[in-house]
Short mmCIF file of C-alpha atoms in Angstrom, two decimals:
data_model
loop_
_atom_site.label_atom_id
_atom_site.label_comp_id
_atom_site.label_asym_id
_atom_site.label_seq_id
_atom_site.Cartn_x
_atom_site.Cartn_y
_atom_site.Cartn_z
CA UNK A 1 2.59 -13.84 -12.44
CA UNK A 2 0.57 -11.06 -12.73
CA UNK A 3 3.40 -9.07 -10.91
CA UNK A 4 5.62 -11.03 -12.48
CA UNK A 5 4.76 -10.22 -15.12
CA UNK A 6 5.65 -6.88 -14.13
CA UNK A 7 9.43 -7.13 -13.68
CA UNK A 8 8.94 -7.80 -9.43
CA UNK A 9 11.40 -10.18 -8.19
CA UNK A 10 9.79 -12.34 -5.64
CA UNK A 11 12.80 -10.63 -2.87
CA UNK A 12 10.77 -7.26 -3.40
CA UNK A 13 6.86 -8.76 -3.78
CA UNK A 14 7.88 -10.23 -0.07
CA UNK A 15 8.79 -6.87 0.64
CA UNK A 16 6.25 -5.65 0.96
CA UNK A 17 3.62 -7.74 1.24
CA UNK A 18 2.38 -8.11 -2.22
CA UNK A 19 -0.59 -10.75 -2.61
CA UNK A 20 -3.84 -11.70 -3.78
CA UNK A 21 -7.67 -11.52 -2.57
CA UNK A 22 -8.72 -14.67 -4.85
CA UNK A 23 -12.29 -14.47 -6.54
CA UNK A 24 -14.50 -16.49 -4.15
CA UNK A 25 -16.94 -13.13 -2.33
CA UNK A 26 -17.22 -14.88 1.67
CA UNK A 27 -13.13 -16.27 1.66
CA UNK A 28 -11.76 -13.01 3.92
CA UNK A 29 -14.80 -12.28 6.06
CA UNK A 30 -15.06 -16.71 7.07
CA UNK A 31 -11.34 -16.25 7.58
CA UNK A 32 -11.33 -13.56 10.59
CA UNK A 33 -14.54 -15.17 11.76
CA UNK A 34 -13.19 -17.97 12.89
CA UNK A 35 -10.13 -15.92 14.58
CA UNK A 36 -12.62 -14.43 16.25
CA UNK A 37 -13.37 -10.79 14.89
CA UNK A 38 -17.48 -10.33 14.53
CA UNK A 39 -19.33 -9.16 10.82
CA UNK A 40 -19.27 -4.31 12.79
CA UNK A 41 -15.18 -4.86 13.06
CA UNK A 42 -14.75 -6.50 9.11
CA UNK A 43 -16.64 -3.39 8.00
CA UNK A 44 -15.31 -1.24 10.59
CA UNK A 45 -12.34 -1.60 8.68
CA UNK A 46 -13.48 -1.61 5.26
CA UNK A 47 -12.49 -4.77 4.87
CA UNK A 48 -16.46 -5.75 4.02
CA UNK A 49 -19.38 -4.63 3.30
CA UNK A 50 -23.28 -5.54 4.40
CA UNK A 51 -26.06 -7.21 1.94
CA UNK A 52 -27.89 -3.72 0.88
CA UNK A 53 -30.89 -6.33 2.80
CA UNK A 54 -28.86 -5.60 5.61
CA UNK A 55 -29.24 -9.55 6.11
CA UNK A 56 -24.53 -10.69 6.03
CA UNK A 57 -20.79 -9.23 4.29
CA UNK A 58 -19.79 -9.68 2.36
CA UNK A 59 -15.53 -9.61 1.35
CA UNK A 60 -14.72 -5.89 -0.20
CA UNK A 61 -12.04 -7.01 -2.47
CA UNK A 62 -12.29 -9.85 -4.37
CA UNK A 63 -9.83 -11.07 -7.37
CA UNK A 64 -7.18 -8.27 -7.23
CA UNK A 65 -3.81 -8.29 -6.50
CA UNK A 66 -3.51 -5.94 -2.63
CA UNK A 67 -1.33 -4.11 -2.02
CA UNK A 68 -0.39 -3.15 1.81
CA UNK A 69 -0.95 0.14 3.28
CA UNK A 70 1.53 -0.05 5.89
CA UNK A 71 1.53 3.27 8.59
CA UNK A 72 5.38 4.88 10.23
CA UNK A 73 5.48 2.34 12.90
CA UNK A 74 4.56 -0.76 10.48
CA UNK A 75 1.17 -1.59 11.15
CA UNK A 76 -1.18 -2.56 8.10
CA UNK A 77 -4.11 0.93 8.58
CA UNK A 78 -5.94 -0.73 4.77
CA UNK A 79 -5.07 -2.17 1.63
CA UNK A 80 -5.28 -0.77 -2.79
CA UNK A 81 -6.65 -3.69 -4.62
CA UNK A 82 -6.52 -3.73 -8.48
CA UNK A 83 -8.61 -6.37 -10.81
CA UNK A 84 -7.26 -8.81 -12.66
CA UNK A 85 -10.67 -8.45 -14.81
CA UNK A 86 -11.30 -5.76 -16.56
CA UNK A 87 -14.03 -5.21 -13.50
CA UNK A 88 -14.76 -2.21 -12.91
CA UNK A 89 -12.92 0.21 -10.61
CA UNK A 90 -9.65 -1.15 -12.08
CA UNK A 91 -8.40 0.34 -8.37
CA UNK A 92 -10.65 -0.09 -4.62
CA UNK A 93 -8.91 1.71 -1.97
CA UNK A 94 -9.90 1.45 1.83
CA UNK A 95 -12.27 4.30 2.43
CA UNK A 96 -11.25 6.00 5.59
CA UNK A 97 -11.25 4.12 8.85
CA UNK A 98 -11.19 4.34 12.84
CA UNK A 99 -6.97 3.69 12.18
CA UNK A 100 -7.35 5.47 8.60
CA UNK A 101 -7.18 8.60 6.69
CA UNK A 102 -6.53 8.82 2.54
CA UNK A 103 -5.84 11.91 3.33
CA UNK A 104 -2.88 12.20 5.41
CA UNK A 105 -0.26 9.24 5.12
CA UNK A 106 1.20 8.11 2.14
CA UNK A 107 2.56 4.67 0.27
CA UNK A 108 5.29 3.04 1.42
CA UNK A 109 7.02 6.08 3.38
CA UNK A 110 7.75 3.67 5.92
CA UNK A 111 10.49 2.44 3.61
CA UNK A 112 11.20 6.03 2.55
CA UNK A 113 11.94 7.62 6.04
CA UNK A 114 14.94 5.18 6.24
CA UNK A 115 16.60 5.52 3.47
CA UNK A 116 18.47 8.26 4.53
CA UNK A 117 17.87 11.25 2.23
CA UNK A 118 16.06 14.38 3.44
CA UNK A 119 14.17 14.16 -0.43
CA UNK A 120 11.61 12.44 -0.92
CA UNK A 121 10.51 10.82 -5.13
CA UNK A 122 6.81 11.71 -5.41
CA UNK A 123 5.01 8.99 -7.67
CA UNK A 124 1.55 9.22 -9.29
CA UNK A 125 1.07 4.86 -8.43
CA UNK A 126 1.49 1.85 -6.07
CA UNK A 127 3.43 0.25 -9.16
CA UNK A 128 6.00 3.24 -10.07
CA UNK A 129 6.74 3.02 -6.63
CA UNK A 130 7.55 -0.46 -6.81
CA UNK A 131 9.10 -0.28 -9.30
CA UNK A 132 11.29 2.67 -8.52
CA UNK A 133 12.51 1.14 -5.09
CA UNK A 134 12.99 -2.09 -7.31
CA UNK A 135 16.10 -0.26 -9.54
CA UNK A 136 17.31 1.34 -5.98
CA UNK A 137 15.18 4.57 -5.29
CA UNK A 138 14.02 3.15 -2.06
CA UNK A 139 12.38 7.14 -1.28
CA UNK A 140 9.65 6.95 -3.28
CA UNK A 141 5.92 7.54 -1.98
CA UNK A 142 2.70 7.45 -3.21
CA UNK A 143 -0.52 9.34 -2.27
CA UNK A 144 -3.89 6.98 -1.55
CA UNK A 145 -5.93 6.39 -4.81
CA UNK A 146 -6.61 10.90 -3.81
CA UNK A 147 -5.03 13.79 -5.11
CA UNK A 148 -2.53 15.36 -3.07
CA UNK A 149 -3.75 16.90 -0.38
CA UNK A 150 -1.69 19.76 2.82
CA UNK A 151 -2.23 17.10 5.28
CA UNK A 152 0.67 14.73 3.03
CA UNK A 153 2.54 17.81 1.83
CA UNK A 154 2.75 18.20 5.80
CA UNK A 155 3.54 15.25 7.21
CA UNK A 156 6.25 14.88 3.98
CA UNK A 157 7.86 17.78 5.51
CA UNK A 158 8.83 15.84 8.21
CA UNK A 159 10.71 13.37 6.46
CA UNK A 160 12.77 15.24 3.95
CA UNK A 161 13.94 19.49 2.27
CA UNK A 162 13.32 18.15 -1.29
CA UNK A 163 10.64 16.65 -3.06
CA UNK A 164 10.98 15.26 -6.81
CA UNK A 165 7.23 15.29 -8.89
CA UNK A 166 7.31 12.62 -11.00
CA UNK A 167 3.78 12.45 -12.10
CA UNK A 168 2.90 10.46 -15.48
CA UNK A 169 3.37 12.34 -18.51
CA UNK A 170 0.50 12.39 -20.01
CA UNK A 171 -2.07 15.09 -19.79
CA UNK A 172 -4.13 14.22 -15.93
CA UNK A 173 -0.05 13.80 -15.13
CA UNK A 174 0.59 17.08 -15.80
CA UNK A 175 -2.70 18.92 -14.27
CA UNK A 176 -1.39 17.26 -11.05
CA UNK A 177 1.51 18.62 -11.54
CA UNK A 178 0.29 22.15 -11.39
CA UNK A 179 -1.80 21.21 -8.75
CA UNK A 180 0.74 19.97 -6.14
CA UNK A 181 3.70 21.99 -7.00
CA UNK A 182 1.76 24.90 -4.49
CA UNK A 183 0.20 22.62 -2.17
CA UNK A 184 4.18 21.87 -1.37
CA UNK A 185 6.09 24.77 -1.84
CA UNK A 186 2.67 26.45 0.69
CA UNK A 187 4.50 23.83 3.04
CA UNK A 188 7.84 24.98 2.67
CA UNK A 189 9.75 21.93 0.72
CA UNK A 190 11.53 22.45 -2.14
CA UNK A 191 10.25 21.08 -5.17
CA UNK A 192 11.63 19.49 -8.22
CA UNK A 193 9.76 18.25 -11.96
CA UNK A 194 11.34 15.51 -13.58
CA UNK A 195 9.84 14.67 -16.69
CA UNK A 196 10.05 11.15 -18.02
CA UNK A 197 10.65 11.02 -22.50
CA UNK A 198 7.71 9.62 -25.08
CA UNK A 199 5.34 9.74 -22.23
CA UNK A 200 6.36 6.64 -20.61
CA UNK A 201 5.73 6.39 -16.96
CA UNK A 202 7.89 5.72 -14.68
CA UNK A 203 7.62 2.01 -14.58
CA UNK A 204 7.63 2.04 -17.95
CA UNK A 205 10.38 4.19 -18.90
CA UNK A 206 12.78 1.77 -16.04
CA UNK A 207 11.47 -1.67 -17.77
CA UNK A 208 12.08 -0.11 -21.68
CA UNK A 209 15.75 0.37 -20.12
CA UNK A 210 16.58 -2.68 -19.19
CA UNK A 211 19.74 -3.97 -16.79
CA UNK A 212 20.75 -0.26 -17.67
CA UNK A 213 17.04 1.74 -16.06
CA UNK A 214 18.48 2.48 -12.69
CA UNK A 215 21.16 4.20 -13.86
CA UNK A 216 19.16 5.90 -16.77
CA UNK A 217 16.58 6.82 -14.16
CA UNK A 218 18.87 8.58 -11.98
CA UNK A 219 20.23 10.47 -14.86
CA UNK A 220 16.37 12.19 -15.42
CA UNK A 221 16.96 12.68 -11.57
CA UNK A 222 19.95 14.49 -11.23
CA UNK A 223 19.41 16.22 -14.76
CA UNK A 224 15.64 17.36 -13.62
CA UNK A 225 14.89 21.19 -12.85
CA UNK A 226 13.04 23.31 -10.22
CA UNK A 227 9.53 23.72 -9.79
CA UNK A 228 9.55 27.19 -11.18
CA UNK A 229 12.00 26.09 -14.24
CA UNK A 230 9.19 23.23 -15.37
CA UNK A 231 6.46 25.49 -15.55
CA UNK A 232 7.90 28.71 -17.22
CA UNK A 233 9.07 26.12 -19.73
CA UNK A 234 5.52 24.91 -20.31
CA UNK A 235 4.43 28.47 -20.18
CA UNK A 236 6.82 28.91 -23.46
CA UNK A 237 5.95 26.10 -25.42
CA UNK A 238 2.39 27.04 -24.92
CA UNK A 239 3.53 30.38 -26.94
CA UNK A 240 4.97 31.18 -30.01
CA UNK A 241 8.10 33.09 -29.47
CA UNK A 242 9.03 33.79 -32.45
CA UNK A 243 5.90 36.62 -32.99
CA UNK A 244 5.66 39.82 -31.34
CA UNK A 245 2.12 38.36 -29.58
CA UNK A 246 3.57 35.69 -28.30
CA UNK A 247 6.42 36.39 -26.69
CA UNK A 248 4.46 39.41 -25.28
CA UNK A 249 1.96 37.51 -23.82
CA UNK A 250 4.41 34.58 -22.71
CA UNK A 251 6.19 37.83 -20.92
CA UNK A 252 3.18 38.52 -19.00
CA UNK A 253 2.32 34.95 -17.76
CA UNK A 254 5.85 34.74 -16.59
CA UNK A 255 5.74 37.87 -14.89
CA UNK A 256 2.40 36.74 -13.34
CA UNK A 257 4.28 33.24 -12.15
CA UNK A 258 7.21 35.28 -11.38
CA UNK A 259 5.60 37.55 -9.01
CA UNK A 260 4.15 34.54 -6.96
CA UNK A 261 7.70 34.21 -5.46
CA UNK A 262 8.58 35.20 -2.22
CA UNK A 263 12.17 35.31 -2.10
CA UNK A 264 13.52 38.49 -3.33
CA UNK A 265 17.09 37.34 -4.71
CA UNK A 266 14.58 33.45 -6.22
CA UNK A 267 12.69 36.01 -8.14
CA UNK A 268 15.56 38.57 -9.04
CA UNK A 269 17.06 35.59 -9.85
CA UNK A 270 14.58 34.24 -12.89
CA UNK A 271 13.75 37.94 -13.81
CA UNK A 272 17.18 38.00 -15.04
CA UNK A 273 17.17 34.61 -16.64
CA UNK A 274 13.91 35.16 -18.41
CA UNK A 275 15.02 38.76 -20.23
CA UNK A 276 18.13 37.80 -21.23
CA UNK A 277 16.44 34.14 -22.75
CA UNK A 278 14.18 36.49 -24.33
CA UNK A 279 15.76 39.40 -24.77
CA UNK A 280 14.09 42.24 -23.61
CA UNK A 281 15.00 44.75 -21.15
CA UNK A 282 16.21 43.39 -17.95
CA UNK A 283 14.38 46.97 -15.62
CA UNK A 284 11.63 47.18 -17.36
CA UNK A 285 10.32 42.99 -17.32
CA UNK A 286 11.98 43.45 -13.26
CA UNK A 287 8.65 46.77 -12.99
CA UNK A 288 6.35 44.81 -14.55
CA UNK A 289 6.41 41.51 -12.76
CA UNK A 290 6.45 44.23 -9.18
CA UNK A 291 3.52 45.41 -10.63
CA UNK A 292 1.76 41.79 -11.01
CA UNK A 293 2.81 41.65 -7.24
CA UNK A 294 1.97 44.76 -6.56
CA UNK A 295 -1.33 44.09 -7.56
CA UNK A 296 -1.64 40.60 -5.67
CA UNK A 297 -0.92 42.35 -2.41
CA UNK A 298 -4.30 44.32 -2.76
CA UNK A 299 -6.17 41.06 -3.87
CA UNK A 300 -4.53 39.36 -1.14
CA UNK A 301 -5.93 42.50 1.73
CA UNK A 302 -8.80 42.68 0.53
CA UNK A 303 -9.73 39.00 0.38
CA UNK A 304 -8.43 39.50 4.20
CA UNK A 305 -10.63 42.49 4.75
CA UNK A 306 -13.73 40.78 3.27
CA UNK A 307 -13.06 37.63 5.81
CA UNK A 308 -12.69 39.94 8.45
CA UNK A 309 -16.20 41.50 8.22
CA UNK A 310 -17.93 37.96 7.44
CA UNK A 311 -16.13 37.02 10.60
CA UNK A 312 -17.03 40.46 12.36
CA UNK A 313 -20.79 39.58 10.89
CA UNK A 314 -20.74 36.38 12.30
CA UNK A 315 -23.03 35.87 8.46
CA UNK A 316 -21.81 32.14 8.80
CA UNK A 317 -22.37 31.45 12.42
CA UNK A 318 -22.50 27.76 12.00
CA UNK A 319 -22.97 27.31 16.40
CA UNK A 320 -25.76 30.21 15.99
CA UNK A 321 -26.90 31.08 12.96
CA UNK A 322 -29.81 33.97 14.46
CA UNK A 323 -26.63 35.92 15.11
CA UNK A 324 -25.95 37.83 12.45
CA UNK A 325 -30.14 38.89 11.80
CA UNK A 326 -30.44 40.03 16.21
CA UNK A 327 -27.12 41.02 17.18
CA UNK A 328 -27.46 42.55 20.65
CA UNK A 329 -28.93 40.30 21.95
CA UNK A 330 -27.18 37.46 20.86
CA UNK A 331 -24.32 39.14 22.27
CA UNK A 332 -25.81 39.15 25.28
CA UNK A 333 -27.20 36.30 25.82
CA UNK A 334 -23.61 34.63 24.57
CA UNK A 335 -21.91 36.75 27.29
CA UNK A 336 -24.48 36.23 30.18
CA UNK A 337 -24.18 31.91 29.30
CA UNK A 338 -19.87 32.45 29.26
CA UNK A 339 -20.74 34.23 32.65
CA UNK A 340 -22.41 30.86 34.28
CA UNK A 341 -19.97 28.69 32.74
CA UNK A 342 -17.21 30.50 34.62
CA UNK A 343 -19.59 31.63 37.54
CA UNK A 344 -21.66 28.55 38.47
CA UNK A 345 -22.44 29.80 41.46
CA UNK A 346 -24.16 32.53 40.18
CA UNK A 347 -27.13 30.63 38.62
CA UNK A 348 -29.54 30.98 41.00
CA UNK A 349 -29.24 34.87 41.25
CA UNK A 350 -29.62 35.20 37.89
CA UNK A 351 -32.21 31.75 36.94
CA UNK A 352 -34.45 34.41 39.24
CA UNK A 353 -33.80 37.97 36.72
CA UNK A 354 -33.81 35.68 33.02
CA UNK A 355 -36.25 32.78 32.24
CA UNK A 356 -35.22 31.24 29.23
CA UNK A 357 -38.19 31.87 27.19
CA UNK A 358 -37.08 35.44 26.85
CA UNK A 359 -33.30 33.62 24.96
CA UNK A 360 -34.04 35.26 21.48
#
């Protein structure tokens, strides 16, 4: 009934393997024990939790509609569950287990990789992915209750050249979009940002258009701009460019943004576009972009130099934390150990001359 109330068809419910965990705290444990699984296995799979007193276990998911998380080979490796009551948390996800790592998997990538497209639509939640899928766009994925990670971006790059970020239009969604853009770009993906009007999420937007939902969503996909255009527009909205100080503030922020673009051609195109739109001298704006870029490069070089100095000093050495205080004796001891590992037959001779207590 819940899934029908969210306008999902029986076909979609079956396709995603959606289901329900009842409100009895031992149903799943009893069922799986009858199949021969023991308590330790159920806890390791994060399907059960141990009682605080250590006596017995109980179901982790109760009174929730369930979303199976399926890996690229079609195995169910985890679950997400949405509570049916007002209890908290609203969404509960499987924690990391021996077969599941949240930061390295994506919801519905098993479907999206077979869509025949080298573009992925990155949504915020399970229901958005399912609604977008039902509307005919099978290349939608979502993170698993966490913010986007570099591992997930690398995984996307394996199956796509372009990612369209389709997060909610609220403040949290905009912050998540701003955070996701550089992570996706750093993985070599082209990034576009889809903005849904009236602050709706994809699921709400598609439903609000009735039978025209899929066509309306496709129209949004077709006209969405890339991530640079999205960020420039956000900057423009944040400044009153009708006033001189607002115009200057926007141009300075825009120069900082364009300076982060690695492609010289792309940088030139956006510099020309911004200068033309704001009616300022193109060369003057390009000089500002170059200045900011050089400043950033110098800052990065200093940062790298500091990092190298830190590594050479071994101040943060986790294996031998005393190396920093006693660098010469530590280096000698390490060299001797390396020599012994490579030449074990020299052990008798060296151990006769150097005793363990002589080591710093």
